[in-house]
C-alpha cells in the first residue's frame, strides 16, 4: 500500500517557494488518415483493426508523411505566434515501451516545425498572463495498454496486459511551453487557464476535436519549486496525461504542496514521471524521467525533410479564423456585455455555447442566463465541463423559444432541460412525454381561481381593500392545482379582474 505523502499548507508553499511550470500539451489531429500511413484516424473501434505494416512497425514497411497533418501543424504554429521553420526534419526517439511497436517514436527533436511563440491567457479576474511557447512539433501517437487484474488499472499489480495499436501512428502535435515563472500562488490557475485557452484556439482552428475525455488533448504538467533566494530551477516532476482542465489545476497544486513538504524537511525531489489520481487529486510515482540523451535521437532516414515555402505559409496564414480572444472582444461589444459579465461567461466556459445558442435563434441575454446559471449549476453538480452536458445550443435555443412563445414557464422549461439531459429526446418530445404544456385556457384558470377564492374568502376582501399583494396566496393555490403549469402572471391578472368584477 502506498504511503500517504506529507503535504505543506498551500499558503506556506507560496510564502517559501516560487513555482516554475512547464506544460506539454499533446493534441491529436483530425486528419482522415494516420501520420505516416493510410490507416483511418478514428477514435475507438475493435482493437487492432485499424493497423497496417507501417503503423505496426513491421520490417520493410516505409512511412510517408501526411501532408494534411503538416498543414495543421503550420496553422497551429501560426495561431500561436510562432516562427515557422523553412527546413526541418523528423527524428527517431528511441525507447522500449510495449505500446510503441517500433521501439522508437517518429518525432521531431532539435528541428521543430514551429518555435518561439506565445499565447496570452486571461485569468478569472481578467488578468492577462503571456505564456511563451518553446516549440510545437510533429510526431505520432502511441498505442494503448490495458492492464488487467489489478485494482487501479495500472501495470502495478496487474495479472497481464493487452495492447491495442489502433491509436499508434495517429498524427500528434506536441506544444511545449518555455518555463512559466512568476505566477506565485496563481500557478495552478495559470496552468488550467492556459490549457483552456489552447483548447479554445485548437477548436477554432478545427484541427482537432480536443476531447480531453477521449485523449485527443492531454497535458503533461512539469512542476518544480525554487526557494525564494534561489537562482536556479529546482528538480521537476512530470505528471503525465492529465485529461481535464480541473485535473490540470489540481495536479499542479498537489505537486507544489508535496514537493514543498519534502524540501522543507531537507529532502530532495526525484526527477520522475507521476500519475494523477482522479479520485483524490493526488499524484503517484511513475518511472524515472529520461533526459534527451537517453532517447538517442537521430535523424529519421526514411523520411525527407519538410521545407514549407514562404508562399504556402502565408497562404495558410490567410486561412486562420478569428482567434478566440478577438472573438470574445467582438462578442462583448455586440452584446453590450460588461467586463464582469464576460468574465462570468469565460469562467464557466460558456462563450462558444452562448454564441451558438444565439446563432440558433435565442437572444444573447436569454442564452447567457440559461448557460451561466441553470446549466452551469447542472455541470457543477455532475462535476463535468459545461460543454460535456448532454444538451446542445440548438436544444437550449428551442427551450428558450418555447418560453418566449408562452408555451412554457421558466419552471416548466427547467423540467424540459432535465428531460433532455436525461436522454428523453428533443425539447418538444420531452414536453409531450411529461405533459408540461402551460395551461393557457382562461376558463380552466378561472375555475381554479374561484375554487381558491372560495377556500380563502378573506383574500378577496383584502384585494378589494387595496392589498393587491394578497393575491399571491391565490396564485400559489392555482399553481399548486395546475401542478405548476399555469402562467403565474396571467393568473394574477385574472384574479384582479375576478375580484374587481
Tab-separated table of C-alpha atoms in Angstrom:
chain	number	residue	atom	x	y	z
A	1	UNK	CA	0.000	0.000	0.000
A	2	UNK	CA	1.385	3.423	-0.971
A	3	UNK	CA	2.174	5.671	1.988
A	4	UNK	CA	0.242	8.932	2.233
A	5	UNK	CA	2.505	11.823	1.224
A	6	UNK	CA	3.224	14.658	3.629
A	7	UNK	CA	1.842	17.946	2.320
A	8	UNK	CA	2.590	21.568	3.184
A	9	UNK	CA	-0.213	24.080	3.623
A	10	UNK	CA	-0.610	25.914	0.323
A	11	UNK	CA	-0.228	29.377	1.867
A	12	UNK	CA	3.107	28.287	3.363
A	13	UNK	CA	4.220	26.875	-0.001
A	14	UNK	CA	3.835	30.171	-1.831
A	15	UNK	CA	5.386	32.089	1.051
A	16	UNK	CA	8.561	29.968	0.981
A	17	UNK	CA	8.879	28.871	-2.662
A	18	UNK	CA	8.455	30.109	-6.216
A	19	UNK	CA	6.810	27.572	-8.550
A	20	UNK	CA	8.096	27.025	-12.073
A	21	UNK	CA	5.812	25.314	-14.578
A	22	UNK	CA	6.390	23.676	-17.932
A	23	UNK	CA	3.324	22.458	-19.790
A	24	UNK	CA	3.468	19.958	-22.637
A	25	UNK	CA	0.155	19.568	-24.441
A	26	UNK	CA	-0.371	16.759	-26.941
A	27	UNK	CA	-3.136	17.245	-29.488
A	28	UNK	CA	-4.306	14.566	-31.904
A	29	UNK	CA	-5.129	15.989	-35.326
A	30	UNK	CA	-8.435	15.164	-37.005
A	31	UNK	CA	-6.965	14.117	-40.341
A	32	UNK	CA	-8.682	11.273	-42.201
A	33	UNK	CA	-5.627	9.025	-42.028
A	34	UNK	CA	-2.672	8.482	-39.730
A	35	UNK	CA	0.607	10.380	-39.747
A	36	UNK	CA	2.719	8.038	-41.841
A	37	UNK	CA	0.296	5.549	-43.401
A	38	UNK	CA	-3.185	5.294	-44.895
A	39	UNK	CA	-4.930	3.685	-41.923
A	40	UNK	CA	-8.086	5.506	-40.758
A	41	UNK	CA	-7.624	8.049	-37.992
A	42	UNK	CA	-10.731	7.298	-35.922
A	43	UNK	CA	-11.356	7.041	-32.196
A	44	UNK	CA	-12.307	3.632	-30.804
A	45	UNK	CA	-13.261	0.550	-32.796
A	46	UNK	CA	-12.385	-3.096	-32.257
A	47	UNK	CA	-8.795	-3.409	-31.022
A	48	UNK	CA	-6.103	-3.777	-33.660
A	49	UNK	CA	-8.439	-3.370	-36.640
A	50	UNK	CA	-7.081	-0.007	-37.880
A	51	UNK	CA	-3.486	-1.025	-38.384
A	52	UNK	CA	-1.070	-1.881	-41.184
A	53	UNK	CA	2.595	-2.937	-41.509
A	54	UNK	CA	3.730	0.711	-41.288
A	55	UNK	CA	1.998	1.695	-38.043
A	56	UNK	CA	2.830	-1.723	-36.582
A	57	UNK	CA	6.497	-1.144	-37.367
A	58	UNK	CA	6.927	-4.360	-39.349
A	59	UNK	CA	10.255	-4.882	-41.158
A	60	UNK	CA	10.402	-3.349	-44.624
A	61	UNK	CA	7.424	-1.019	-44.158
A	62	UNK	CA	8.169	2.577	-45.146
A	63	UNK	CA	6.421	5.731	-43.877
A	64	UNK	CA	5.064	8.614	-45.950
A	65	UNK	CA	4.251	11.993	-44.398
A	66	UNK	CA	0.592	13.066	-44.180
A	67	UNK	CA	0.514	16.456	-45.936
A	68	UNK	CA	-2.702	17.495	-44.194
A	69	UNK	CA	-1.013	16.933	-40.827
A	70	UNK	CA	1.875	19.189	-41.852
A	71	UNK	CA	-0.669	21.831	-42.859
A	72	UNK	CA	-2.368	21.503	-39.458
A	73	UNK	CA	0.968	21.841	-37.659
A	74	UNK	CA	1.797	25.037	-39.544
A	75	UNK	CA	-1.628	26.556	-38.847
A	76	UNK	CA	-1.250	25.749	-35.143
A	77	UNK	CA	2.196	27.336	-35.123
A	78	UNK	CA	0.907	30.484	-36.820
A	79	UNK	CA	-2.024	30.776	-34.404
A	80	UNK	CA	0.475	30.541	-31.533
A	81	UNK	CA	2.524	33.398	-32.986
A	82	UNK	CA	5.407	31.032	-33.739
A	83	UNK	CA	8.120	31.226	-36.343
A	84	UNK	CA	7.700	28.515	-38.980
A	85	UNK	CA	10.842	26.616	-39.950
A	86	UNK	CA	11.998	26.943	-43.540
A	87	UNK	CA	13.537	23.481	-43.223
A	88	UNK	CA	13.005	20.794	-40.611
A	89	UNK	CA	13.056	17.026	-40.358
A	90	UNK	CA	11.878	14.073	-38.339
A	91	UNK	CA	13.957	12.119	-35.858
A	92	UNK	CA	13.789	8.763	-34.156
A	93	UNK	CA	13.169	8.900	-30.416
A	94	UNK	CA	14.354	5.521	-29.187
A	95	UNK	CA	12.856	3.801	-26.190
A	96	UNK	CA	11.253	0.496	-25.357
A	97	UNK	CA	7.633	0.633	-24.356
A	98	UNK	CA	5.021	-2.044	-25.103
A	99	UNK	CA	2.606	0.329	-26.846
A	100	UNK	CA	5.341	1.695	-29.148
A	101	UNK	CA	5.534	-1.140	-31.698
A	102	UNK	CA	8.718	0.058	-33.461
A	103	UNK	CA	10.619	0.669	-30.186
A	104	UNK	CA	11.073	4.242	-31.410
A	105	UNK	CA	8.719	7.136	-31.980
A	106	UNK	CA	8.950	9.177	-35.157
A	107	UNK	CA	9.069	12.707	-33.788
A	108	UNK	CA	10.991	15.961	-34.149
A	109	UNK	CA	13.894	16.829	-31.880
A	110	UNK	CA	16.166	19.826	-32.480
A	111	UNK	CA	14.399	20.936	-35.655
A	112	UNK	CA	10.690	21.518	-34.875
A	113	UNK	CA	8.333	22.910	-37.491
A	114	UNK	CA	7.232	25.813	-35.215
A	115	UNK	CA	9.095	27.621	-32.439
A	116	UNK	CA	9.368	30.819	-30.368
A	117	UNK	CA	5.703	31.725	-29.972
A	118	UNK	CA	3.323	32.841	-27.249
A	119	UNK	CA	-0.279	32.650	-26.107
A	120	UNK	CA	-1.917	35.338	-23.985
A	121	UNK	CA	-4.082	33.769	-21.296
A	122	UNK	CA	-6.869	35.533	-19.386
A	123	UNK	CA	-7.384	34.522	-15.749
A	124	UNK	CA	-10.691	34.569	-13.880
A	125	UNK	CA	-10.294	38.144	-12.675
A	126	UNK	CA	-9.301	39.476	-16.089
A	127	UNK	CA	-5.521	39.485	-15.540
A	128	UNK	CA	-3.650	38.506	-18.715
A	129	UNK	CA	-0.588	36.246	-18.491
A	130	UNK	CA	1.636	35.714	-21.513
A	131	UNK	CA	2.775	32.087	-21.783
A	132	UNK	CA	5.770	31.726	-24.070
A	133	UNK	CA	5.875	28.733	-26.410
A	134	UNK	CA	9.186	26.926	-26.883
A	135	UNK	CA	8.071	24.755	-29.786
A	136	UNK	CA	5.264	22.893	-31.495
A	137	UNK	CA	6.466	19.774	-33.239
A	138	UNK	CA	5.020	16.872	-35.195
A	139	UNK	CA	5.083	13.267	-34.085
A	140	UNK	CA	2.949	10.140	-33.938
A	141	UNK	CA	0.848	8.835	-31.078
A	142	UNK	CA	1.431	5.511	-29.373
A	143	UNK	CA	-0.945	2.597	-28.931
A	144	UNK	CA	-2.819	1.840	-25.729
A	145	UNK	CA	-2.077	-0.644	-22.959
A	146	UNK	CA	-4.888	-2.199	-20.942
A	147	UNK	CA	-3.669	-3.666	-17.669
A	148	UNK	CA	-5.960	-6.454	-16.466
A	149	UNK	CA	-6.382	-7.896	-12.998
A	150	UNK	CA	-5.128	-5.094	-10.792
A	151	UNK	CA	-7.091	-2.769	-8.545
A	152	UNK	CA	-6.018	0.509	-10.163
A	153	UNK	CA	-5.966	-0.241	-13.896
A	154	UNK	CA	-2.217	0.421	-13.927
A	155	UNK	CA	0.568	-2.065	-14.570
A	156	UNK	CA	1.452	-2.442	-10.892
A	157	UNK	CA	-0.489	-5.417	-9.540
A	158	UNK	CA	-1.957	-6.396	-12.923
A	159	UNK	CA	-2.059	-10.059	-13.961
A	160	UNK	CA	-1.478	-9.338	-17.652
A	161	UNK	CA	-1.685	-6.556	-20.236
A	162	UNK	CA	-3.487	-6.224	-23.557
A	163	UNK	CA	-2.247	-3.980	-26.373
A	164	UNK	CA	-4.369	-2.049	-28.877
A	165	UNK	CA	-2.403	-0.424	-31.704
A	166	UNK	CA	-5.338	1.384	-33.336
A	167	UNK	CA	-4.016	4.700	-31.995
A	168	UNK	CA	-0.397	4.010	-32.967
A	169	UNK	CA	0.599	6.421	-35.713
A	170	UNK	CA	-2.201	8.957	-35.176
A	171	UNK	CA	-0.915	12.481	-36.058
A	172	UNK	CA	0.135	14.306	-32.931
A	173	UNK	CA	1.332	17.846	-32.297
A	174	UNK	CA	3.216	18.435	-29.062
A	175	UNK	CA	3.115	22.046	-27.863
A	176	UNK	CA	5.789	22.823	-25.270
A	177	UNK	CA	5.944	25.999	-23.205
A	178	UNK	CA	9.059	27.729	-22.030
A	179	UNK	CA	9.431	27.763	-18.213
A	180	UNK	CA	6.498	29.679	-16.732
A	181	UNK	CA	7.811	31.768	-13.834
A	182	UNK	CA	6.480	34.483	-11.573
A	183	UNK	CA	2.926	33.217	-11.194
A	184	UNK	CA	3.207	32.520	-7.456
A	185	UNK	CA	0.024	31.363	-5.786
A	186	UNK	CA	-1.816	31.546	-9.104
A	187	UNK	CA	0.355	28.870	-10.761
A	188	UNK	CA	-2.377	26.165	-10.710
A	189	UNK	CA	-4.916	28.658	-12.094
A	190	UNK	CA	-2.491	29.730	-14.833
A	191	UNK	CA	-1.961	26.094	-15.829
A	192	UNK	CA	-5.687	25.487	-16.135
A	193	UNK	CA	-6.312	28.766	-17.989
A	194	UNK	CA	-3.500	28.041	-20.456
A	195	UNK	CA	-4.812	24.583	-21.365
A	196	UNK	CA	-8.340	26.013	-21.619
A	197	UNK	CA	-7.193	28.843	-23.914
A	198	UNK	CA	-5.170	26.423	-26.019
A	199	UNK	CA	-8.171	24.108	-26.337
A	200	UNK	CA	-10.349	27.024	-27.492
A	201	UNK	CA	-7.751	28.031	-30.067
A	202	UNK	CA	-7.387	24.493	-31.450
A	203	UNK	CA	-11.158	24.129	-31.648
A	204	UNK	CA	-11.381	27.403	-33.567
A	205	UNK	CA	-8.734	26.137	-36.000
A	206	UNK	CA	-10.781	22.932	-36.489
A	207	UNK	CA	-7.621	20.811	-36.414
A	208	UNK	CA	-8.817	18.517	-33.600
A	209	UNK	CA	-11.952	17.642	-31.662
A	210	UNK	CA	-9.904	18.423	-28.484
A	211	UNK	CA	-11.818	15.799	-26.486
A	212	UNK	CA	-9.833	15.531	-23.262
A	213	UNK	CA	-12.056	12.669	-22.120
A	214	UNK	CA	-11.031	10.655	-25.205
A	215	UNK	CA	-7.353	11.612	-25.053
A	216	UNK	CA	-7.258	13.762	-28.177
A	217	UNK	CA	-5.996	16.583	-25.949
A	218	UNK	CA	-3.909	15.789	-22.900
A	219	UNK	CA	-1.435	17.669	-20.767
A	220	UNK	CA	1.837	16.712	-19.117
A	221	UNK	CA	2.421	19.122	-16.232
A	222	UNK	CA	6.024	19.760	-15.182
A	223	UNK	CA	6.357	21.352	-11.741
A	224	UNK	CA	9.387	22.413	-9.731
A	225	UNK	CA	9.946	24.731	-6.771
A	226	UNK	CA	12.669	27.295	-6.075
A	227	UNK	CA	13.452	28.673	-2.651
A	228	UNK	CA	12.822	32.417	-2.536
A	229	UNK	CA	16.567	33.188	-2.562
A	230	UNK	CA	17.491	30.558	-5.190
A	231	UNK	CA	18.863	31.432	-8.627
A	232	UNK	CA	18.467	28.011	-10.296
A	233	UNK	CA	15.370	25.964	-11.028
A	234	UNK	CA	14.547	23.070	-8.736
A	235	UNK	CA	14.215	19.448	-9.831
A	236	UNK	CA	10.980	18.896	-11.725
A	237	UNK	CA	8.430	16.153	-11.839
A	238	UNK	CA	6.201	15.489	-14.835
A	239	UNK	CA	2.609	14.470	-14.164
A	240	UNK	CA	1.596	12.604	-17.308
A	241	UNK	CA	-1.557	12.612	-19.422
A	242	UNK	CA	-3.806	14.794	-17.263
A	243	UNK	CA	-7.127	14.736	-19.082
A	244	UNK	CA	-9.370	17.506	-17.758
A	245	UNK	CA	-8.992	21.218	-17.035
A	246	UNK	CA	-9.911	20.748	-13.404
A	247	UNK	CA	-7.359	17.962	-13.058
A	248	UNK	CA	-4.567	20.119	-14.517
A	249	UNK	CA	-5.164	22.682	-11.779
A	250	UNK	CA	-5.403	20.037	-9.054
A	251	UNK	CA	-2.269	18.200	-10.222
A	252	UNK	CA	-0.147	21.356	-10.171
A	253	UNK	CA	-1.432	22.386	-6.752
A	254	UNK	CA	-0.852	18.918	-5.290
A	255	UNK	CA	2.699	18.673	-6.628
A	256	UNK	CA	3.522	22.091	-5.162
A	257	UNK	CA	2.340	21.037	-1.703
A	258	UNK	CA	4.035	17.613	-1.921
A	259	UNK	CA	7.385	18.907	-3.137
A	260	UNK	CA	7.418	21.758	-0.615
A	261	UNK	CA	6.942	19.322	2.288
A	262	UNK	CA	9.896	17.238	1.093
A	263	UNK	CA	12.171	20.249	0.577
A	264	UNK	CA	11.238	21.757	3.943
A	265	UNK	CA	12.440	18.560	5.650
A	266	UNK	CA	15.778	18.741	3.839
A	267	UNK	CA	14.882	16.077	1.290
A	268	UNK	CA	15.356	16.166	-2.459
A	269	UNK	CA	12.906	15.827	-5.321
A	270	UNK	CA	13.286	12.827	-7.599
A	271	UNK	CA	13.116	13.644	-11.299
A	272	UNK	CA	10.366	11.304	-12.414
A	273	UNK	CA	7.055	10.979	-14.168
A	274	UNK	CA	3.972	10.791	-11.987
A	275	UNK	CA	0.379	9.640	-12.459
A	276	UNK	CA	-2.598	11.782	-11.462
A	277	UNK	CA	-5.283	10.044	-9.400
A	278	UNK	CA	-8.687	11.467	-10.294
A	279	UNK	CA	-10.374	10.007	-7.214
A	280	UNK	CA	-8.456	12.022	-4.616
A	281	UNK	CA	-6.433	14.570	-6.605
A	282	UNK	CA	-3.053	13.111	-5.678
A	283	UNK	CA	-0.111	12.010	-7.811
A	284	UNK	CA	1.847	8.766	-7.565
A	285	UNK	CA	5.317	7.798	-8.832
A	286	UNK	CA	5.764	6.558	-12.386
A	287	UNK	CA	9.188	5.983	-13.885
A	288	UNK	CA	12.491	7.817	-13.552
A	289	UNK	CA	12.399	10.664	-16.064
A	290	UNK	CA	14.717	10.240	-19.025
A	291	UNK	CA	16.869	13.004	-20.498
A	292	UNK	CA	17.198	13.756	-24.199
A	293	UNK	CA	20.464	11.777	-24.277
A	294	UNK	CA	18.658	8.677	-23.026
A	295	UNK	CA	16.441	8.705	-26.126
A	296	UNK	CA	19.435	8.583	-28.512
A	297	UNK	CA	17.774	10.844	-31.078
A	298	UNK	CA	19.000	10.643	-34.650
A	299	UNK	CA	17.501	11.853	-37.973
A	300	UNK	CA	14.810	9.607	-39.454
A	301	UNK	CA	16.463	8.090	-42.563
A	302	UNK	CA	13.182	7.007	-44.215
A	303	UNK	CA	11.606	10.484	-44.438
A	304	UNK	CA	12.716	13.500	-46.426
A	305	UNK	CA	12.977	16.888	-44.687
A	306	UNK	CA	9.987	19.239	-44.597
A	307	UNK	CA	10.624	22.594	-46.304
A	308	UNK	CA	7.393	24.646	-46.450
A	309	UNK	CA	7.669	27.534	-48.892
A	310	UNK	CA	7.062	31.033	-47.560
A	311	UNK	CA	4.240	31.398	-50.075
A	312	UNK	CA	2.475	28.324	-48.682
A	313	UNK	CA	2.949	29.517	-45.111
A	314	UNK	CA	1.397	32.890	-45.946
A	315	UNK	CA	-1.428	31.161	-47.782
A	316	UNK	CA	-2.125	29.120	-44.636
A	317	UNK	CA	-1.947	32.253	-42.514
A	318	UNK	CA	-4.808	33.583	-44.616
A	319	UNK	CA	-6.956	30.577	-43.622
A	320	UNK	CA	-6.742	31.296	-39.894
A	321	UNK	CA	-10.159	32.005	-38.371
A	322	UNK	CA	-10.975	34.774	-35.943
A	323	UNK	CA	-8.953	33.947	-32.851
A	324	UNK	CA	-10.903	33.251	-29.623
A	325	UNK	CA	-9.544	36.370	-27.877
A	326	UNK	CA	-10.617	38.630	-30.751
A	327	UNK	CA	-13.946	36.864	-30.985
A	328	UNK	CA	-14.585	37.496	-27.293
A	329	UNK	CA	-13.879	41.204	-27.748
A	330	UNK	CA	-16.306	41.359	-30.679
A	331	UNK	CA	-18.997	39.452	-28.771
A	332	UNK	CA	-18.591	41.723	-25.761
A	333	UNK	CA	-19.063	44.741	-27.994
A	334	UNK	CA	-22.023	43.334	-29.961
A	335	UNK	CA	-23.854	42.028	-26.887
A	336	UNK	CA	-23.027	45.100	-24.756
A	337	UNK	CA	-21.529	42.964	-22.006
A	338	UNK	CA	-19.715	44.403	-19.026
A	339	UNK	CA	-16.244	43.078	-18.223
A	340	UNK	CA	-17.764	41.229	-15.269
A	341	UNK	CA	-20.447	39.570	-17.418
A	342	UNK	CA	-17.825	38.495	-19.947
A	343	UNK	CA	-15.670	37.033	-17.174
A	344	UNK	CA	-18.676	35.064	-15.925
A	345	UNK	CA	-19.021	33.561	-19.398
A	346	UNK	CA	-15.325	32.771	-19.579
A	347	UNK	CA	-15.134	31.301	-16.100
A	348	UNK	CA	-17.799	28.681	-16.834
A	349	UNK	CA	-16.584	28.052	-20.391
A	350	UNK	CA	-19.801	29.324	-21.948
A	351	UNK	CA	-18.717	31.816	-24.626
A	352	UNK	CA	-18.910	29.438	-27.586
A	353	UNK	CA	-22.041	27.755	-26.236
A	354	UNK	CA	-23.874	31.046	-25.802
A	355	UNK	CA	-22.755	32.237	-29.233
A	356	UNK	CA	-24.039	29.034	-30.835
A	357	UNK	CA	-27.331	29.387	-28.950
A	358	UNK	CA	-27.718	32.932	-30.261
A	359	UNK	CA	-26.965	31.709	-33.788
A	360	UNK	CA	-29.780	29.164	-33.280
A	361	UNK	CA	-32.258	31.983	-32.662
A	362	UNK	CA	-32.120	32.905	-28.962
A	363	UNK	CA	-31.442	36.388	-27.639
A	364	UNK	CA	-27.971	36.963	-26.093
A	365	UNK	CA	-29.464	37.743	-22.663
A	366	UNK	CA	-31.650	34.626	-22.592
A	367	UNK	CA	-28.865	32.382	-23.878
A	368	UNK	CA	-26.404	33.767	-21.358
A	369	UNK	CA	-28.875	33.351	-18.494
A	370	UNK	CA	-29.530	29.690	-19.223
A	371	UNK	CA	-25.890	28.667	-19.718
A	372	UNK	CA	-24.316	30.724	-16.939
A	373	UNK	CA	-26.980	29.950	-14.333
A	374	UNK	CA	-29.137	26.847	-14.822
A	375	UNK	CA	-26.780	24.773	-16.973
A	376	UNK	CA	-23.594	25.784	-15.149
A	377	UNK	CA	-25.209	24.533	-11.933
A	378	UNK	CA	-26.011	21.234	-13.658
A	379	UNK	CA	-22.407	20.918	-14.843
A	380	UNK	CA	-21.087	21.611	-11.329
A	381	UNK	CA	-23.440	19.037	-9.832
A	382	UNK	CA	-22.261	16.430	-12.332
A	383	UNK	CA	-18.583	17.512	-11.993
A	384	UNK	CA	-18.189	17.874	-15.755
A	385	UNK	CA	-17.295	20.705	-18.087
A	386	UNK	CA	-20.241	22.759	-19.340
A	387	UNK	CA	-19.669	21.641	-22.937
A	388	UNK	CA	-19.883	17.999	-21.843
A	389	UNK	CA	-23.534	18.286	-20.789
A	390	UNK	CA	-25.877	16.215	-22.940
A	391	UNK	CA	-27.662	19.226	-24.385
A	392	UNK	CA	-26.810	21.252	-27.488
A	393	UNK	CA	-27.033	25.009	-28.086
A	394	UNK	CA	-29.798	24.346	-30.622
A	395	UNK	CA	-31.812	22.483	-27.970
A	396	UNK	CA	-31.305	25.295	-25.459
A	397	UNK	CA	-32.461	27.790	-28.091
A	398	UNK	CA	-35.568	25.666	-28.666
A	399	UNK	CA	-36.356	25.666	-24.940
A	400	UNK	CA	-35.922	29.447	-24.839
A	401	UNK	CA	-38.256	29.740	-27.815
A	402	UNK	CA	-40.933	27.722	-26.015
A	403	UNK	CA	-40.695	30.096	-23.037
A	404	UNK	CA	-40.807	33.187	-25.264
A	405	UNK	CA	-43.900	31.917	-27.082
A	406	UNK	CA	-45.672	31.280	-23.789
A	407	UNK	CA	-45.839	27.514	-24.251
A	408	UNK	CA	-43.639	27.004	-21.180
A	409	UNK	CA	-42.963	28.873	-17.974
A	410	UNK	CA	-39.375	29.125	-16.735
A	411	UNK	CA	-40.120	26.476	-14.145
A	412	UNK	CA	-41.515	24.070	-16.740
A	413	UNK	CA	-38.610	24.882	-19.055
A	414	UNK	CA	-36.174	23.715	-16.386
A	415	UNK	CA	-38.057	20.413	-16.244
A	416	UNK	CA	-37.732	20.124	-20.010
A	417	UNK	CA	-33.990	20.714	-19.745
A	418	UNK	CA	-33.786	17.946	-17.139
A	419	UNK	CA	-35.563	15.641	-19.561
A	420	UNK	CA	-33.171	16.458	-22.394
A	421	UNK	CA	-30.180	15.895	-20.100
A	422	UNK	CA	-31.689	12.548	-19.109
A	423	UNK	CA	-31.806	11.471	-22.751
A	424	UNK	CA	-35.584	11.666	-23.164
A	425	UNK	CA	-35.348	13.320	-26.582
A	426	UNK	CA	-35.686	16.759	-28.118
A	427	UNK	CA	-37.346	19.547	-26.056
A	428	UNK	CA	-40.782	19.234	-27.713
A	429	UNK	CA	-40.671	15.469	-27.248
A	430	UNK	CA	-39.971	15.954	-23.536
A	431	UNK	CA	-42.871	18.431	-23.301
A	432	UNK	CA	-45.245	15.847	-24.797
A	433	UNK	CA	-43.937	12.880	-22.803
A	434	UNK	CA	-44.047	14.714	-19.488
A	435	UNK	CA	-47.205	16.719	-20.218
A	436	UNK	CA	-45.546	20.020	-19.438
A	437	UNK	CA	-47.506	22.488	-21.568
A	438	UNK	CA	-48.702	25.685	-19.918
A	439	UNK	CA	-52.394	25.743	-19.003
A	440	UNK	CA	-53.482	28.665	-21.182
A	441	UNK	CA	-57.254	28.120	-21.165
A	442	UNK	CA	-58.685	31.064	-19.197
A	443	UNK	CA	-61.839	29.132	-18.326
A	444	UNK	CA	-59.771	26.407	-16.655
A	445	UNK	CA	-57.724	29.007	-14.802
A	446	UNK	CA	-60.861	30.874	-13.673
A	447	UNK	CA	-62.324	27.655	-12.313
A	448	UNK	CA	-59.174	27.100	-10.250
A	449	UNK	CA	-59.228	30.750	-9.109
A	450	UNK	CA	-62.859	30.525	-7.988
A	451	UNK	CA	-62.088	27.379	-6.024
A	452	UNK	CA	-59.135	29.035	-4.324
A	453	UNK	CA	-61.121	32.194	-3.503
A	454	UNK	CA	-63.906	30.087	-2.032
A	455	UNK	CA	-61.376	28.404	0.234
A	456	UNK	CA	-59.874	31.773	1.297
A	457	UNK	CA	-62.760	34.317	1.217
A	458	UNK	CA	-60.868	36.910	3.259
A	459	UNK	CA	-58.285	37.294	0.488
A	460	UNK	CA	-60.828	38.837	-1.903
A	461	UNK	CA	-61.698	41.469	0.728
A	462	UNK	CA	-58.011	42.321	1.201
A	463	UNK	CA	-57.515	42.747	-2.550
A	464	UNK	CA	-60.598	44.983	-2.802
A	465	UNK	CA	-59.187	46.969	0.125
A	466	UNK	CA	-56.061	47.767	-1.884
A	467	UNK	CA	-53.770	44.981	-0.622
A	468	UNK	CA	-53.006	43.598	-4.065
A	469	UNK	CA	-50.058	41.590	-2.709
A	470	UNK	CA	-52.612	39.316	-1.022
A	471	UNK	CA	-53.321	37.863	-4.470
A	472	UNK	CA	-50.105	35.880	-4.061
A	473	UNK	CA	-51.888	33.360	-1.853
A	474	UNK	CA	-54.430	32.650	-4.593
A	475	UNK	CA	-51.717	32.499	-7.269
A	476	UNK	CA	-49.910	29.893	-5.171
A	477	UNK	CA	-53.064	27.834	-4.761
A	478	UNK	CA	-53.775	27.915	-8.521
A	479	UNK	CA	-50.181	26.958	-9.352
A	480	UNK	CA	-50.476	24.014	-6.981
A	481	UNK	CA	-53.794	22.961	-8.503
A	482	UNK	CA	-52.338	23.099	-12.031
A	483	UNK	CA	-49.095	21.349	-10.986
A	484	UNK	CA	-47.099	24.445	-11.840
A	485	UNK	CA	-48.348	24.541	-15.430
A	486	UNK	CA	-50.185	27.858	-15.238
A	487	UNK	CA	-48.707	31.210	-16.239
A	488	UNK	CA	-48.434	32.975	-12.884
A	489	UNK	CA	-48.592	36.418	-14.491
A	490	UNK	CA	-51.843	35.567	-16.309
A	491	UNK	CA	-53.295	34.008	-13.155
A	492	UNK	CA	-52.616	37.226	-11.219
A	493	UNK	CA	-54.304	39.297	-13.946
A	494	UNK	CA	-57.404	37.049	-13.837
A	495	UNK	CA	-57.572	37.213	-10.039
A	496	UNK	CA	-57.596	41.043	-10.057
A	497	UNK	CA	-60.279	41.033	-12.774
A	498	UNK	CA	-62.376	38.447	-10.872
A	499	UNK	CA	-62.246	40.209	-7.534
A	500	UNK	CA	-62.937	43.607	-9.104
A	501	UNK	CA	-65.950	42.422	-11.134
